[in-house]
XYZ file of C-alpha atoms in Angstrom:
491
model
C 116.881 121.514 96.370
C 114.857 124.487 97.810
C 112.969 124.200 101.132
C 110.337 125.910 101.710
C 108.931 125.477 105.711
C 105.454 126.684 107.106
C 105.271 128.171 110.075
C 102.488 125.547 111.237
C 100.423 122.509 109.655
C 97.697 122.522 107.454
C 94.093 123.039 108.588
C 91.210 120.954 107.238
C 91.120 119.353 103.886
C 90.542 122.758 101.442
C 93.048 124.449 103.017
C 95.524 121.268 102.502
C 94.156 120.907 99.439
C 95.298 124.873 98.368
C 98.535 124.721 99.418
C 99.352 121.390 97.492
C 97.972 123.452 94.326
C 100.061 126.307 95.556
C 103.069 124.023 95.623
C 102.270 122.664 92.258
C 102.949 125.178 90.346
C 106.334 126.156 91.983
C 107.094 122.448 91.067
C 106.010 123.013 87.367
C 108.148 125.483 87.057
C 111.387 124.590 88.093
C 113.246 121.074 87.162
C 114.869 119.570 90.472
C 118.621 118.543 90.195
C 119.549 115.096 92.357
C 123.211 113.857 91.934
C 125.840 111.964 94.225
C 129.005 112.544 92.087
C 131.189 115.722 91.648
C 130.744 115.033 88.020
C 128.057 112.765 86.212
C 128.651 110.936 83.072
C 126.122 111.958 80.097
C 124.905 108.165 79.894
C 124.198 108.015 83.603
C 121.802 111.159 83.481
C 118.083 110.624 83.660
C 115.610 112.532 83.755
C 111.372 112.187 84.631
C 109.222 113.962 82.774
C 105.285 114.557 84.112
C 102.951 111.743 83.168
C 100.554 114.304 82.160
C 103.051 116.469 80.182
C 106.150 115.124 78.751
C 107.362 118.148 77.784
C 107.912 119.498 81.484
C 110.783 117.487 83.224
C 110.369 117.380 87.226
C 113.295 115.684 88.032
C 116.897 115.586 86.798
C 119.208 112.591 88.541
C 122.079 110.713 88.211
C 122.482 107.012 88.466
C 124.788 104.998 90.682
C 127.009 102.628 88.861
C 128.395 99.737 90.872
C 131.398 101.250 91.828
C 129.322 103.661 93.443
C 126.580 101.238 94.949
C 129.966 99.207 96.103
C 131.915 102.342 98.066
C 127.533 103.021 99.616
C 127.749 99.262 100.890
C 131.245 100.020 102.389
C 129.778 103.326 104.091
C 126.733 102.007 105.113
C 128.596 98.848 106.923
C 130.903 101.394 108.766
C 128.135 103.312 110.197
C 126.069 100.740 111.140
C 127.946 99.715 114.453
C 127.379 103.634 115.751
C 123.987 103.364 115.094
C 123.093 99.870 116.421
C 124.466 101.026 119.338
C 122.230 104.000 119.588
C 118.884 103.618 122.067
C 115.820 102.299 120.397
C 114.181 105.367 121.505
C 116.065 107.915 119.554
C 116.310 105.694 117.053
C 112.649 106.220 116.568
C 112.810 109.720 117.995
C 113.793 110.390 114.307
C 110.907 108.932 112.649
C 108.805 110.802 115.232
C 110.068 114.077 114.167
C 110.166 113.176 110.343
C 106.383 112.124 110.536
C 105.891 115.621 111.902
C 107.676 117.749 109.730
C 105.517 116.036 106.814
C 102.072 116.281 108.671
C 103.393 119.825 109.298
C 105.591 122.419 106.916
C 106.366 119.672 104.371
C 102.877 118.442 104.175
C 101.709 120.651 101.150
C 104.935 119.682 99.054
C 105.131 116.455 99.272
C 101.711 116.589 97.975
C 102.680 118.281 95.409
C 105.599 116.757 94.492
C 103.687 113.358 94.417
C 101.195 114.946 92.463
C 103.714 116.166 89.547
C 105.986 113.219 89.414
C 102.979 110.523 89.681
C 100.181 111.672 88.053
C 98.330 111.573 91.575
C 95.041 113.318 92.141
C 95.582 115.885 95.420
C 93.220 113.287 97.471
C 95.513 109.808 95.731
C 98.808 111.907 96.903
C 97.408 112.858 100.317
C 96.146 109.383 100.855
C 99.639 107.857 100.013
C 102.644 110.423 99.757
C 101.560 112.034 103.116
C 98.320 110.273 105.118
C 100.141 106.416 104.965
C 103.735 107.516 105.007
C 102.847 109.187 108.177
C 100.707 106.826 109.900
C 103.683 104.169 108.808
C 106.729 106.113 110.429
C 104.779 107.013 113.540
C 103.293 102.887 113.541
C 106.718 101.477 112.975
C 108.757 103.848 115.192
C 106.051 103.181 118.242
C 106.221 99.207 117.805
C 109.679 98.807 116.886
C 110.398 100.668 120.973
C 107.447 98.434 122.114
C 109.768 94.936 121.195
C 112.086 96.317 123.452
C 109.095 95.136 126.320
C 109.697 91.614 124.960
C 112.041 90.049 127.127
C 113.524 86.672 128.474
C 113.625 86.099 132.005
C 116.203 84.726 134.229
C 115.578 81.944 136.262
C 115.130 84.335 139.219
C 112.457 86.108 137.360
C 114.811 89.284 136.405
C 114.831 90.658 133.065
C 118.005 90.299 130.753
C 119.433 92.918 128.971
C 118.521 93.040 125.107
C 121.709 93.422 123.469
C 120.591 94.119 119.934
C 117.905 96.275 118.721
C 114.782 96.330 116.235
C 114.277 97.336 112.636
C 116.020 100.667 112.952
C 119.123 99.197 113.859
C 119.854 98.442 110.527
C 121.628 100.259 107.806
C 119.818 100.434 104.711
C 120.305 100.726 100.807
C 117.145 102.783 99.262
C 116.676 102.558 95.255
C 113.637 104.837 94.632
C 111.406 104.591 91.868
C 112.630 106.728 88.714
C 108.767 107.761 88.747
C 108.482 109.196 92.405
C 112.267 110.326 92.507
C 111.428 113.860 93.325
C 108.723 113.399 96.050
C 111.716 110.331 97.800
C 114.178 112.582 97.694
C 112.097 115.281 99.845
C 111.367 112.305 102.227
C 114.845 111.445 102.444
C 115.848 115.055 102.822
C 112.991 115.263 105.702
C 114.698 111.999 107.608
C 118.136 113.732 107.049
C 116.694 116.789 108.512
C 114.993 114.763 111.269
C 118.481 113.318 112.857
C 118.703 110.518 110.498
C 122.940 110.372 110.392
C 124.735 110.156 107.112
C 125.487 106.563 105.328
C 122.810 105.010 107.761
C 120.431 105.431 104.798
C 121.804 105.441 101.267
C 119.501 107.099 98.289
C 120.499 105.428 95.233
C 119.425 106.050 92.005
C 120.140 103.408 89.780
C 119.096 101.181 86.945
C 117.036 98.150 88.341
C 119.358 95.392 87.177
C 122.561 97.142 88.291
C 121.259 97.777 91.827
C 119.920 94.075 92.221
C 122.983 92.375 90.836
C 125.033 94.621 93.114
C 123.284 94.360 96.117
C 122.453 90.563 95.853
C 126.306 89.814 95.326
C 127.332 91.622 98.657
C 128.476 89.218 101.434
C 126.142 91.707 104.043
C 123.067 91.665 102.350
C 120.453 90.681 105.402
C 116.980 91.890 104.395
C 115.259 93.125 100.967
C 112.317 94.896 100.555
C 111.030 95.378 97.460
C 108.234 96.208 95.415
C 106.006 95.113 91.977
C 108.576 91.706 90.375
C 109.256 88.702 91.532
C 112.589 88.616 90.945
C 113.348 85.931 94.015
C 116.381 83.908 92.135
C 118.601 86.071 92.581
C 119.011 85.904 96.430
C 118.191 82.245 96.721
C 121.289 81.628 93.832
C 123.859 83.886 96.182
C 122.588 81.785 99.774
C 125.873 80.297 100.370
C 127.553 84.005 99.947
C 125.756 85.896 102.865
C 126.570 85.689 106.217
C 123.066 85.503 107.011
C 119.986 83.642 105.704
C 118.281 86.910 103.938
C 114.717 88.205 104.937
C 112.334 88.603 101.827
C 109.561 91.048 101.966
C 107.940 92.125 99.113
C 104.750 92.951 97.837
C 104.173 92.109 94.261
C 100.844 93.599 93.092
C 97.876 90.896 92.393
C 94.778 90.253 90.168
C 92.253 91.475 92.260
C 88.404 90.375 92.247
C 85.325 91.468 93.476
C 82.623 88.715 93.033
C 78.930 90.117 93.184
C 76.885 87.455 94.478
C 72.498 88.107 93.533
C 71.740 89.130 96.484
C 74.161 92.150 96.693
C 73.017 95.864 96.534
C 73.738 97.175 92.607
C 74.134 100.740 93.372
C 76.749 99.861 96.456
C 78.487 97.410 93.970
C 79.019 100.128 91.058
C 79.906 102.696 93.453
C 82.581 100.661 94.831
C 83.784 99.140 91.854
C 84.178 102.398 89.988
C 86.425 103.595 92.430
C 88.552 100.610 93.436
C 89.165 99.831 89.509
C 89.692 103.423 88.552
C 91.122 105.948 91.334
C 94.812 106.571 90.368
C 93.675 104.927 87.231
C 93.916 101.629 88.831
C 97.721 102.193 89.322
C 97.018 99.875 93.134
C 98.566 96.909 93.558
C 95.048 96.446 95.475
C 92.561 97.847 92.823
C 90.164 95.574 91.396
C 90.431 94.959 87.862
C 88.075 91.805 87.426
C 84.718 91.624 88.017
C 81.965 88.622 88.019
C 78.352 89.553 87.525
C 85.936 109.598 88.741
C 88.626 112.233 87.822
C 92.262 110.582 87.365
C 95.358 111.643 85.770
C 97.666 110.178 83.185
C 99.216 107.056 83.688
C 102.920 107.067 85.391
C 104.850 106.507 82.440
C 105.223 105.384 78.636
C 106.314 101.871 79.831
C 102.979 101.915 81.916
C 101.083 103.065 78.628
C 102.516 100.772 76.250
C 100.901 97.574 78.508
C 98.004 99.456 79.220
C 97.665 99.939 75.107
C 98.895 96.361 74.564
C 95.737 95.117 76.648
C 93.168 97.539 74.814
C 94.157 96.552 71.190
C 93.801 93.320 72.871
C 90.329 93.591 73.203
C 89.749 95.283 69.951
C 91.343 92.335 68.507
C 89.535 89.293 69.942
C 86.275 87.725 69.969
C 85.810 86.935 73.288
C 85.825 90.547 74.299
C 83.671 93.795 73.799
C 84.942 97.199 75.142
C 81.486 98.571 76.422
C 82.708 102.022 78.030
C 85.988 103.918 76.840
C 89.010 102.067 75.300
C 90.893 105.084 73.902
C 94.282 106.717 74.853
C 96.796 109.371 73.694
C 100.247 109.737 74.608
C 100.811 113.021 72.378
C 100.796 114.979 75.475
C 100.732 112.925 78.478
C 99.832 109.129 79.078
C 96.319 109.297 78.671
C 94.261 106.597 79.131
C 89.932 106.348 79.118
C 88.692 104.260 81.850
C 87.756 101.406 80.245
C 85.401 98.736 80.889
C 85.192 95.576 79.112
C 83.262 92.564 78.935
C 84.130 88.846 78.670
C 82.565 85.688 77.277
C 85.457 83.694 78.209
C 86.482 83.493 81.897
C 89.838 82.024 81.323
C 90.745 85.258 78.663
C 94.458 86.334 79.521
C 92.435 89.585 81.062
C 91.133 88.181 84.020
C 94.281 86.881 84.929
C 97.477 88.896 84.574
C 97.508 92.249 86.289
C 96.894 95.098 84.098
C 97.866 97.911 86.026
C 95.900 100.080 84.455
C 91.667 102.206 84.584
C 90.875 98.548 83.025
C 87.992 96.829 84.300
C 87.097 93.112 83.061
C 83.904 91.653 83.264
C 82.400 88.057 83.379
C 78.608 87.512 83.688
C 78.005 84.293 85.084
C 74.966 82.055 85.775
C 73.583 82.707 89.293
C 73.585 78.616 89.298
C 76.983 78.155 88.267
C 78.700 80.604 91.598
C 81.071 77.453 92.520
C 82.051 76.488 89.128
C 83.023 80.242 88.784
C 84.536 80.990 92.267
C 87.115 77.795 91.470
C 88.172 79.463 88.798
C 88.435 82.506 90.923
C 90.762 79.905 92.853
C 93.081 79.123 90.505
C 94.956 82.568 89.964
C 98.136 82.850 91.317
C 98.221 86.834 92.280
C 95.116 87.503 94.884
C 96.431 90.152 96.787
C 92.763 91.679 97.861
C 89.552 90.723 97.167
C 86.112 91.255 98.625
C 84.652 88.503 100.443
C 84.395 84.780 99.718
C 87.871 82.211 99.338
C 88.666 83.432 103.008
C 92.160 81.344 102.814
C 93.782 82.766 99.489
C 94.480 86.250 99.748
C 95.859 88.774 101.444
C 92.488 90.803 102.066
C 89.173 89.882 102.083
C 86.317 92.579 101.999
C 82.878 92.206 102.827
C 80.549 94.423 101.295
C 83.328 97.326 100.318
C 85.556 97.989 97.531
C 89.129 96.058 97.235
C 91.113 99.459 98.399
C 91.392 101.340 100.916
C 93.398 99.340 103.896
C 94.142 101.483 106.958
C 97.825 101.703 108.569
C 97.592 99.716 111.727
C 93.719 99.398 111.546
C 93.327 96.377 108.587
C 96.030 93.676 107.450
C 97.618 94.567 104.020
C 100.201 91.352 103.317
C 100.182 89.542 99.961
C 99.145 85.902 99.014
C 100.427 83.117 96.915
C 102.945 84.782 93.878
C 101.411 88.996 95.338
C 103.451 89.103 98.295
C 105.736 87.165 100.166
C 104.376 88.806 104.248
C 101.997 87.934 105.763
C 100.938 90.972 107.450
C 102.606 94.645 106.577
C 100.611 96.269 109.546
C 102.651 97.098 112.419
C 103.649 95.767 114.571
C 103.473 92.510 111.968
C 105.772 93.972 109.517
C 108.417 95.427 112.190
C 109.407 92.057 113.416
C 109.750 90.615 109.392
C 113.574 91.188 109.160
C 113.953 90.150 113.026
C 115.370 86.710 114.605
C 113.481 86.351 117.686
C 114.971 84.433 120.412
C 114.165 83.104 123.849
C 116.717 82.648 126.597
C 117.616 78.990 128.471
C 116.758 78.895 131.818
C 118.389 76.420 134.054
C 114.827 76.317 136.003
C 114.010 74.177 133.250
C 114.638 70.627 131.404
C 112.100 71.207 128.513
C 113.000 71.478 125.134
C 110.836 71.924 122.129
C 110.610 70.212 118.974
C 112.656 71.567 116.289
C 111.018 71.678 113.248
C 112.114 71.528 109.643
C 110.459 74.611 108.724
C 112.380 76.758 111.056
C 116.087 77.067 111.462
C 115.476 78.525 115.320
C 115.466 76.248 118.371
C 113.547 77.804 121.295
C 114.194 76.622 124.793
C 110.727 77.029 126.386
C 111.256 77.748 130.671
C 108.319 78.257 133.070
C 109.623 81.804 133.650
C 109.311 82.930 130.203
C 107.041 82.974 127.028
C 108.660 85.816 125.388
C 110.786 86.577 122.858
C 113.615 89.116 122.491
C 115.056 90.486 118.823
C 118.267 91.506 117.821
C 118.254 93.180 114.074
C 119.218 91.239 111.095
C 122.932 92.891 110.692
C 123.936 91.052 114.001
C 125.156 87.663 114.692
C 123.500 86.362 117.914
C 124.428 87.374 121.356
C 126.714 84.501 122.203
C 128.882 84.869 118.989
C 128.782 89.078 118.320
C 132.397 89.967 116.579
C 133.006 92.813 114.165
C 133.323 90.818 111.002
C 129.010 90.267 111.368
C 128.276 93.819 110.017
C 125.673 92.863 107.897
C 123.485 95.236 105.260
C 119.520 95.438 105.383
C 117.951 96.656 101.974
């Protein structure tokens, strides 16, 4: 893979903006190469072809089989000791510098990069592929050294030693997307760069199903993260296998409302509905794609295209529904897709329930008179994962007056509700502590003892001399019981 580094970052927005473009068309006109093996078997080659071109392939990999995702378990579980043992601080020193180098001489092609493999917009990529990612490693890095404050106290009042670290102690597993592969790998390739050491992070290819059986059946597994199924069975049938109760985190995408009461502002409500329903062609698990009362590119993929189409000739189809703006789309080039708006007799219509994914917008008209009737409904589905205002208990975001996007690393919550997500919170330092045991230590100052409840598999000893809690990472055993057979693997 060829590097290309600036001698300093990019200046305001046009110039950014120029040098993504720039970067672009290097990207068009090369296809990048991404293997692990010597050797790759025909069958195991893939390739990703732009959304908006299918003729022009961006990205040329090879997938791990299990063998392979097997002998990166093994590696990962070797070097995870090392690492653990490494100071929190230059632990994060490494996301420090990686956040740099892509605010900096990476900046422009990751943009672009994002913007070839995805489909993204320059301003969708920047927001995402360099603006979040940023703000996340910086975020994460600063609170993961700021748990290190949090600790017990003796009964003297002196501060114990933490023996094991945060989040970054962990080794980790990382399947990208087969859609973003180029754009990960230059992230990886940044971390590597950055002081990241070999096997702590693994980048695996690798069909979906392979990777998750694999992964789930390995005695270390500890943590998974994991984005757009639901696909919880398979840890919860492999419990009694790990040596550890596995951390769940994932964030599962959501049927997302806005609800426009009669006393709202029209022009605010179109203006913010056009663009939370169709920037990135409403490819955000946040994007609002109900409704009661801009330039994109093609859609990610053919699989993306197919539902997308599958929903449309819906429409066509049925009685309850009337397409009243676009409703066209053409995949003889690219993954085309008309934003689309369409309305609804029938609030209970499969379309203003399952997630479309999609520049689809579904509308129900209601009776002013009839706002509770409708906002049960509302109620009843099971993916909310941001919405704007109203139901202030049942998803993940609620907006007042504003469009369902948008959420600011370490400014606004972003965590899922109900079937969306299964955090609470992904804003640092919220999310950091999510594949952390927190424990307090026993002071002999003290004869109190909390309840233990059924929901939680922690006791706490509570002492007068301390309210705090210290963390040890999720591939550790706790302090009293550390021995080399705890290794443990964080996904």
């Amino acid at each position: 893979m060829t590097f290309k580094n600036g001698s300093s970052p990019p200046g305001d927005d046009p110039i950014r903006y120029r040098s993504a473009d720039s970067f672009s068309s290097q990207v068009c006109s090369r296809t990048y190469f991404f293997t692990f093996l010597l050797t790759c078997q025909r069958d195991m080659l893939r390739a990703r072809a732009a959304p908006f071109n299918h003729s022009h392939k961006v990205a040329k990999f090879c997938y791990a089989d299990k063998n392979l995702i097997n002998k990166a378990i093994a590696a990962s579980v070797a070097a995870r000791r090392e690492w653990d043992l490494k100071p929190v601080q230059d632990r994060a020193e490494v996301l420090f510098r990686a956040a740099d180098a892509l605010s900096g001489p990476y900046r422009a092609e990751v943009l672009a990069k994002t913007m070839m493999g995805q489909g993204k917009t320059v301003v969708q990529a920047e927001i995402d592929a360099a603006a979040e990612l940023i703000d996340f490693f910086r975020f994460n890095a600063k609170h993961a050294v700021d748990l290190q404050h949090q600790q017990p106290l003796d009964a003297d009042g002196s501060t114990n030693t933490m023996l094991y670290r945060g989040l970054e102690g962990n080794v980790v597993l990382w399947k990208p997307s087969d859609t973003a592969m180029s754009a990960s790998y230059l992230v990886y390739r940044v971390l590597r760069e950055s002081g990241l050491p070999p096997n702590i992070v693994q980048f695996l290819p690798a069909d979906g199903p392979v990777f998750g059986d694999a992964v789930t059946a390995s005695e270390h597994l500890a943590a998974v993260n994991f984005t757009g199924s639901r696909l919880w069975k398979q840890v919860a049938q492999n419990l009694d296998n790990y040596r550890n109760f596995p951390r769940l985190a994932g964030e599962c995408g959501g049927k997302n409302f806005h609800f426009v009461h009669a006393s709202a502002d029209v022009e605010s409500v179109v203006k913010g509905t056009i663009r939370s329903a169709f920037e990135y062609g409403g490819q955000k698990c946040s994007a609002c794609s109900r409704i009661f009362s801009t330039f994109f590119s093609a859609v990610i993929d053919d699989k993306s295209f197919a539902r997308i189409k599958k929903w449309l000739d819906h429409a066509k189809s049925s009685p309850n529904l009337k397409i009243i703006a676009g409703g066209n789309y053409d995949d003889s080039k690219g993954y085309f897709v008309e934003p689309t708006i369409i309305q609804t007799s029938d609030p209970k219509d499969a379309i203003m329930s399952e997630e479309v994914f999609g520049p689809v917008l579904s509308v129900y008209v209601y009776p002013e008179k009839d706002y509770r009737e409708v906002l049960q409904l509302i109620d009843s589905t099971q993916v909310i994962e941001e919405a704007s205002a109203v139901l202030r208990n049942a998803a993940g975001n609620y907006y007042v007056n504003d469009k369902s996007t948008g959420s600011v690393v370490a400014q606004q919550p972003f965590g899922g509700a109900r079937a969306s997500g299964g955090e609470a919170d992904s804003r640092p330092p919220h999310r950091v502590e999510v594949p952390l045991h927190g424990l307090t230590n026993h002071s002999p100052a003290s004869d109190q003892l909390t309840n233990h409840s059924p929901a939680s598999d922690q006791l706490t000893n509570h002492s007068p001399a301390s309210d705090q809690l210290t963390y040890h990472n999720l591939a550790s055993d706790p302090p009293a019981n550390h021995s080399p057979a705890s290794d443990q693997l964080t996904l």
